[in-house]
Coordinates of C-alpha atoms in Angstrom, one line a residue:
M1 CA -25.0 -53.5 -60.8
T2 CA -28.6 -54.2 -60.1
A3 CA -30.3 -56.1 -57.1
D4 CA -31.0 -59.6 -59.5
E5 CA -26.7 -59.9 -60.1
P6 CA -25.3 -62.0 -58.0
G7 CA -23.8 -60.8 -54.2
N8 CA -25.9 -58.2 -54.2
G9 CA -28.3 -60.6 -51.2
D10 CA -28.1 -61.0 -47.8
A11 CA -25.7 -64.4 -47.4
G12 CA -27.6 -67.3 -47.0
S13 CA -31.1 -65.5 -47.1
G14 CA -31.9 -65.4 -50.9
L15 CA -33.7 -62.6 -50.9
P16 CA -32.1 -59.7 -53.0
R17 CA -30.3 -56.8 -51.6
T18 CA -31.4 -52.9 -52.7
L19 CA -28.9 -50.7 -53.8
F20 CA -28.9 -47.4 -52.2
P21 CA -27.1 -44.4 -53.8
R22 CA -23.1 -43.5 -53.2
T23 CA -22.9 -40.1 -50.1
D24 CA -19.1 -39.6 -49.8
R25 CA -18.5 -37.1 -52.0
P26 CA -14.6 -35.7 -53.4
D27 CA -15.5 -31.5 -53.2
A28 CA -15.0 -30.0 -50.0
P29 CA -18.2 -28.6 -47.8
A30 CA -19.3 -25.6 -48.7
Y31 CA -18.2 -23.6 -45.8
L32 CA -14.3 -24.8 -46.3
T33 CA -14.7 -23.6 -50.7
A34 CA -15.7 -20.2 -49.5
Y35 CA -12.8 -20.0 -47.4
L36 CA -10.8 -20.7 -50.1
S37 CA -12.4 -18.8 -52.2
R38 CA -11.6 -16.3 -50.7
H39 CA -8.3 -17.2 -49.7
A40 CA -7.4 -16.7 -53.3
Q41 CA -8.5 -13.8 -53.7
A42 CA -6.9 -11.8 -51.4
I43 CA -6.7 -8.8 -52.3
Q44 CA -2.7 -7.7 -52.7
P45 CA -1.4 -4.5 -51.3
A46 CA -1.3 -1.7 -53.4
P47 CA 2.2 -1.4 -54.4
G48 CA 4.6 0.7 -52.2
V49 CA 2.3 -0.2 -49.3
T50 CA 4.0 -2.3 -46.7
E51 CA 3.1 -3.1 -43.3
E52 CA 5.6 -0.8 -42.2
N53 CA 4.0 2.7 -43.5
G54 CA 0.4 1.8 -43.5
E55 CA -1.1 -1.7 -44.0
G56 CA -4.0 -2.7 -42.1
P57 CA -5.9 -0.4 -38.4
L58 CA -3.9 1.6 -36.5
Y59 CA -4.5 -0.7 -33.8
L60 CA -2.8 -3.7 -36.2
R61 CA 0.4 -1.6 -37.0
S62 CA 1.3 -0.9 -33.6
F63 CA 1.0 -4.5 -33.1
R64 CA 3.5 -5.0 -36.0
A65 CA 5.4 -2.5 -34.7
R66 CA 6.2 -3.8 -31.6
R67 CA 6.8 -7.1 -32.6
R68 CA 9.7 -5.5 -34.9
H69 CA 11.0 -4.4 -32.0
E70 CA 10.9 -7.2 -30.2
K71 CA 12.9 -9.6 -33.0
A72 CA 15.4 -6.5 -33.5
G73 CA 16.6 -7.1 -29.9
D74 CA 15.3 -3.2 -29.2
A75 CA 12.3 -4.0 -26.7
T76 CA 13.3 -3.7 -22.5
T77 CA 11.5 -4.6 -19.6
A78 CA 9.2 -1.9 -19.2
G79 CA 8.2 -2.1 -23.1
P80 CA 7.7 0.7 -25.2
V81 CA 7.0 4.7 -24.0
M82 CA 3.8 5.9 -24.8
P83 CA 3.4 8.8 -27.2
W84 CA 0.1 11.0 -27.3
Q85 CA -0.2 13.3 -30.2
G86 CA 3.3 13.3 -31.0
H87 CA 4.6 13.7 -27.5
D88 CA 6.6 12.0 -25.3
L89 CA 4.5 11.2 -21.9
G90 CA 7.3 9.9 -20.0
V91 CA 5.3 6.4 -18.8
T92 CA 4.7 3.0 -20.0
P93 CA 1.8 0.3 -20.8
A94 CA 2.6 -1.3 -17.3
W95 CA 2.1 2.5 -15.6
A96 CA -1.0 3.3 -17.8
E97 CA -2.9 0.3 -17.0
V98 CA -2.8 0.2 -13.1
T99 CA -3.4 4.2 -13.1
R100 CA -6.5 4.1 -15.6
T101 CA -9.8 5.2 -14.8
K102 CA -13.0 6.3 -16.5
E103 CA -13.7 9.1 -14.5
I104 CA -13.6 12.3 -15.7
V105 CA -12.7 14.9 -12.5
P106 CA -11.5 18.5 -12.5
E107 CA -8.7 19.4 -11.1
R108 CA -7.9 19.2 -7.6
R109 CA -6.1 21.3 -5.4
D110 CA -3.3 18.6 -4.7
Q111 CA -2.8 18.3 -7.9
A112 CA -2.5 21.9 -8.4
A113 CA 0.2 22.4 -6.3
D114 CA 3.6 22.5 -6.1
V115 CA 4.5 19.1 -4.3
V116 CA 7.9 19.0 -3.3
T117 CA 8.0 16.1 -0.6
D118 CA 5.0 13.3 -0.7
V119 CA 4.9 11.4 3.0
Y120 CA 3.0 8.7 3.3
L121 CA 2.1 6.9 7.3
V122 CA 1.3 3.4 6.6
R123 CA 0.1 1.4 9.4
H124 CA 1.7 -2.1 9.6
G125 CA 0.5 -5.1 8.3
E126 CA -1.3 -7.9 10.5
T127 CA 0.1 -9.0 13.2
Q128 CA 0.5 -12.2 14.8
G129 CA -0.5 -10.7 18.1
Y130 CA -0.2 -7.6 20.3
S131 CA 0.1 -8.7 23.6
S132 CA 3.9 -9.8 23.0
E133 CA 6.6 -7.6 20.3
S134 CA 5.2 -10.2 17.3
G135 CA 6.3 -9.6 13.6
L136 CA 3.6 -10.8 10.8
T137 CA 1.1 -12.9 9.3
P138 CA 2.0 -14.2 5.6
L139 CA -0.6 -12.0 4.9
G140 CA 0.3 -8.9 6.7
A141 CA 3.7 -9.8 4.1
W142 CA 1.6 -9.8 1.2
Q143 CA -0.2 -6.6 2.6
S144 CA 2.8 -4.1 3.3
H145 CA 4.4 -5.8 -0.2
R146 CA 1.2 -4.9 -2.3
R147 CA 1.2 -1.5 -0.7
G148 CA 4.6 -1.0 -1.8
Q149 CA 3.9 -1.7 -5.5
E150 CA 0.7 0.9 -5.3
I151 CA 3.0 3.8 -3.8
A152 CA 5.4 2.9 -6.4
R153 CA 3.1 4.5 -9.1
R154 CA 3.8 8.0 -8.4
V155 CA 7.6 7.5 -7.9
F156 CA 9.4 8.4 -10.9
T157 CA 12.4 8.5 -12.6
G158 CA 15.3 10.7 -10.7
H159 CA 12.9 10.5 -7.7
R160 CA 14.7 9.5 -4.0
V161 CA 13.0 7.2 -2.1
V162 CA 13.2 7.3 2.2
L163 CA 12.3 4.4 4.3
A164 CA 11.6 4.7 8.1
C165 CA 9.8 2.8 10.7
A166 CA 9.0 2.9 13.8
P167 CA 11.5 1.2 16.5
T168 CA 8.8 -2.6 16.9
S169 CA 9.2 -5.9 15.2
R170 CA 6.0 -5.3 12.7
A171 CA 7.0 -2.0 12.1
R172 CA 10.1 -3.4 10.6
Q173 CA 8.8 -6.1 8.5
T174 CA 6.1 -3.8 7.4
A175 CA 8.7 -1.1 5.8
E176 CA 11.4 -4.1 4.5
H177 CA 8.2 -5.6 2.5
L178 CA 7.5 -2.2 1.5
R179 CA 10.6 -1.7 0.0
R180 CA 10.6 -4.9 -1.5
G181 CA 7.3 -4.0 -3.2
L182 CA 8.4 -0.6 -4.3
I183 CA 11.7 -2.0 -5.7
D184 CA 9.3 -4.9 -8.5
N185 CA 7.1 -1.9 -9.4
V186 CA 10.0 0.7 -10.1
V187 CA 11.6 -1.6 -12.5
L188 CA 8.8 -2.7 -13.4
F189 CA 7.1 0.8 -14.7
G190 CA 10.9 1.7 -16.1
R191 CA 11.6 4.2 -13.9
D192 CA 15.5 4.7 -12.5
A193 CA 15.0 5.9 -8.6
D194 CA 16.7 5.3 -5.8
V195 CA 15.5 3.5 -3.1
G196 CA 17.3 4.0 0.0
E197 CA 17.4 1.3 3.2
V198 CA 14.8 1.4 6.0
S199 CA 16.1 3.6 9.1
A200 CA 14.3 3.2 11.9
R201 CA 13.2 6.8 14.1
D202 CA 12.3 7.0 17.0
E203 CA 9.9 9.7 16.3
F204 CA 7.3 7.4 14.6
R205 CA 6.7 5.3 17.7
N206 CA 3.7 4.1 18.9
F207 CA 2.3 6.0 21.7
S208 CA 3.7 5.0 25.6
V209 CA 2.2 4.6 29.2
A210 CA 4.5 6.1 31.7
T211 CA 4.7 2.5 33.9
P212 CA 7.6 2.5 37.2
Y213 CA 10.2 1.5 34.9
G214 CA 9.7 4.5 32.6
A215 CA 7.4 5.0 29.4
R216 CA 6.8 1.9 27.4
D217 CA 5.6 1.0 24.3
V218 CA 1.8 0.2 24.7
T219 CA 2.5 -3.5 23.3
S220 CA 5.6 -3.5 25.8
A221 CA 4.0 -2.2 28.3
F222 CA 1.3 -5.3 28.2
R223 CA 4.3 -8.0 29.8
L224 CA 4.6 -5.6 32.8
Y225 CA 0.6 -5.1 33.1
H226 CA 0.8 -9.1 33.6
R227 CA 3.2 -9.5 35.6
E228 CA 1.9 -6.9 37.8
M229 CA -1.9 -7.7 37.8
E230 CA -0.5 -11.2 38.6
R231 CA 1.1 -10.5 41.3
Y232 CA -1.4 -8.3 42.7
E233 CA -4.3 -11.2 42.5
R234 CA -2.0 -13.3 44.0
I235 CA -1.0 -11.2 47.5
G236 CA -3.4 -8.6 47.4
L237 CA -1.0 -5.9 48.1
G238 CA -3.6 -3.2 48.7
E239 CA -4.7 -0.8 46.1
R240 CA -3.2 -1.2 42.7
P241 CA -1.2 1.9 41.1
G242 CA -2.8 4.2 38.3
W243 CA -1.2 3.3 35.8
L244 CA -2.1 -0.5 36.4
V245 CA -6.2 0.7 36.6
E246 CA -5.3 2.8 33.0
V247 CA -3.8 -0.2 30.9
D248 CA -6.1 -2.7 32.6
R249 CA -9.2 -0.7 31.1
F250 CA -7.5 -0.4 27.9
W251 CA -6.6 -3.8 27.2
A252 CA -10.5 -4.8 28.4
I253 CA -11.5 -3.1 26.1
Q254 CA -9.4 -4.5 23.6
Q255 CA -10.3 -8.3 24.4
G256 CA -13.7 -7.3 25.1
G257 CA -13.8 -6.1 21.0
G258 CA -14.5 -2.8 21.7
D259 CA -12.3 0.2 20.2
P260 CA -9.4 0.6 22.7
I261 CA -7.5 4.0 20.7
G262 CA -10.7 5.8 20.4
H263 CA -10.7 5.7 24.3
W264 CA -7.5 6.8 24.4
L265 CA -8.4 9.3 21.8
M266 CA -11.7 11.0 23.7
L267 CA -11.1 10.5 27.1
P268 CA -7.7 12.0 28.9
L269 CA -5.9 9.2 30.9
M270 CA -2.8 10.3 33.8
Y271 CA -0.8 7.9 32.0
F272 CA -1.3 7.1 28.6
E273 CA 1.0 9.8 25.9
P274 CA -1.5 12.1 24.8
P275 CA -2.7 11.9 21.3
V276 CA -0.8 15.5 20.7
S277 CA 2.1 14.6 21.9
C278 CA 2.3 12.1 18.6
V279 CA 1.7 14.9 16.7
R280 CA 4.5 16.5 17.2
R281 CA 7.0 13.7 17.2
F282 CA 5.4 13.0 13.4
W283 CA 6.0 16.9 12.9
S284 CA 9.3 16.5 14.0
G285 CA 10.5 13.3 12.4
I286 CA 8.9 14.8 8.4
R287 CA 11.1 17.7 9.3
R288 CA 13.6 15.8 10.5
I289 CA 13.9 14.0 7.7
Q290 CA 13.4 16.8 4.9
A291 CA 16.7 18.3 7.1
E292 CA 19.1 14.9 7.2
T293 CA 17.6 13.2 3.8
A294 CA 15.6 15.1 1.4
G295 CA 13.4 12.8 -0.8
Q296 CA 10.8 13.4 -3.2
T297 CA 8.2 10.8 -1.3
V298 CA 8.9 9.4 2.6
V299 CA 7.2 6.0 3.1
V300 CA 7.3 6.2 7.5
A301 CA 5.7 2.6 8.7
T302 CA 4.1 2.7 12.1
H303 CA 1.4 2.4 14.2
S304 CA -2.0 2.9 13.8
G305 CA -2.3 4.7 17.2
P306 CA -0.6 7.6 16.2
I307 CA -1.6 7.2 12.7
R308 CA -5.4 8.4 13.7
A309 CA -4.4 11.0 15.5
F310 CA -2.8 13.1 13.2
A311 CA -5.7 12.3 10.9
T312 CA -8.2 13.5 13.7
W313 CA -5.5 16.3 14.4
A314 CA -5.6 17.2 10.3
M315 CA -9.3 16.4 9.5
G316 CA -10.6 18.0 13.1
Y317 CA -12.8 15.0 13.3
D318 CA -12.6 11.0 14.3
V319 CA -11.8 9.1 10.7
G320 CA -12.0 5.5 12.4
E321 CA -9.3 2.8 12.9
P322 CA -6.8 2.2 9.6
F323 CA -6.7 -1.2 8.0
N324 CA -3.9 -2.7 7.8
A325 CA -1.6 -1.4 5.6
E326 CA -3.7 1.7 5.3
F327 CA -2.2 5.1 5.0
V328 CA -2.1 8.7 5.5
R329 CA -0.5 10.6 3.0
V330 CA 0.7 14.2 3.8
R331 CA 1.9 16.4 1.0
L332 CA 4.1 19.2 1.5
I333 CA 3.5 21.9 -0.7
E334 CA 6.8 23.7 -1.7
G335 CA 7.9 26.9 0.8
G336 CA 6.9 25.2 3.5
V337 CA 4.4 26.5 5.0
T338 CA 1.3 24.6 4.6
A339 CA 0.8 20.5 3.4
L340 CA -2.0 19.2 2.0
V341 CA -3.2 15.7 4.1
L342 CA -5.0 12.6 2.2
C343 CA -7.2 10.3 4.4
R344 CA -10.2 8.2 3.2
N345 CA -10.6 10.7 -0.5
R346 CA -10.7 13.8 1.6
V347 CA -8.1 16.2 1.6
Q348 CA -7.6 19.1 4.1
E349 CA -4.9 21.6 3.5
V350 CA -3.0 22.7 7.6
R351 CA -0.4 24.6 7.9
I352 CA 2.5 23.0 8.9
P353 CA 2.9 23.5 13.0
G354 CA 6.8 24.7 14.0
P355 CA 8.1 23.7 17.7
G356 CA 6.3 26.0 19.8
D357 CA 2.6 25.4 17.9
L358 CA 2.0 22.1 20.1
P359 CA 3.6 23.1 23.1
A360 CA 4.9 20.0 24.6
G361 CA 3.4 21.2 28.4
P362 CA 5.0 20.3 32.1
D363 CA 4.5 17.1 31.4
T364 CA 7.7 15.6 30.1
R365 CA 7.6 11.5 30.5
F366 CA 7.5 11.3 27.2
E367 CA 9.6 13.4 25.4
I368 CA 12.7 12.6 23.2
G369 CA 15.3 14.5 21.7
P370 CA 16.4 13.9 18.4
D371 CA 19.6 11.6 19.7
V372 CA 18.0 10.2 22.8
E373 CA 16.6 6.8 23.3
I374 CA 13.4 6.4 25.8
D375 CA 14.2 3.3 27.1
A376 CA 17.9 4.5 28.0
T377 CA 17.2 7.5 29.6
T378 CA 14.2 6.8 31.3
A379 CA 14.3 3.2 32.9
G380 CA 14.3 2.8 36.3
A381 CA 12.3 6.5 36.7
E382 CA 9.5 6.9 39.4
V383 CA 6.6 8.2 37.9
P384 CA 5.6 12.0 39.2
E385 CA 2.4 12.2 40.7

């Protein structure tokens, strides 16, 4: 057909239409042709070589092996056990993923020691307030659950986990969330460990204030303080008692954005429980747990003041206020003579104090026995002058 043939001009114009070359091609594009050629010329495996005995790189063979296990139905929740140089490491990919590091460091003292018990002194999560016996906020619950998942990295098959807490609402809730996080990751890592129930122990309570109604937790004392201060402001009954003055100073530092725990640590106070008493109580509680329900891991949910006093006693300097859900780790070495205290990337080996190493002194307002409750024994007692 040429331009002069009928039907090639524009309709009604009488002008001839120019013909263009055809652009449609029946063959495939060059990239597709090359791919089809490579696919058609794919090298067939040599006789006797299959996916099972070494076709392809190592990572591909490992992937195919995992797929075969999954198809066979013998895969577990924890995944296959990871070998190394022909030996069973006893770890799963999930555990290896959260514990891997690029650092190459020499073996530390706490790694070389023969540790029998790991004790974690965990501060409670974020709370709704300190002026009342409040529970945790949603963020505090998440902090505690996440810390439990982290501690589960060091729990292995056959271990027993003992959980304790201070007798307060925020410490109890923290311990419950720690337990849930522990159980979650113990199952994820494929460990068969015994995670016990939470028990409240008075040895791990917060530091107390000596009031006319007995020794009270510093949070409980705030309610008494607020009531008495309001009465004095309305009636003005002379000079305020010493315990009221010290509590007023403590909470004024708190409300002003200062460091009331540092104030309690550094200055001797007549009506506040001394820091060494908290240290003595904590060691007593640790020894009691070890004697009654020995376990490889002990997790204690407690308060920042006693934890800070304990770390200051072990390290020899004030380590600062622990964050919510931060912990101080105590590793009891076999023999029961020494322990390793780990706090903020520092390790200190200390001698485990006996009952006579940290004497109670003549002031018995804050001392408790192993089976004695503070409120039951000191309610209504007069404060000695």
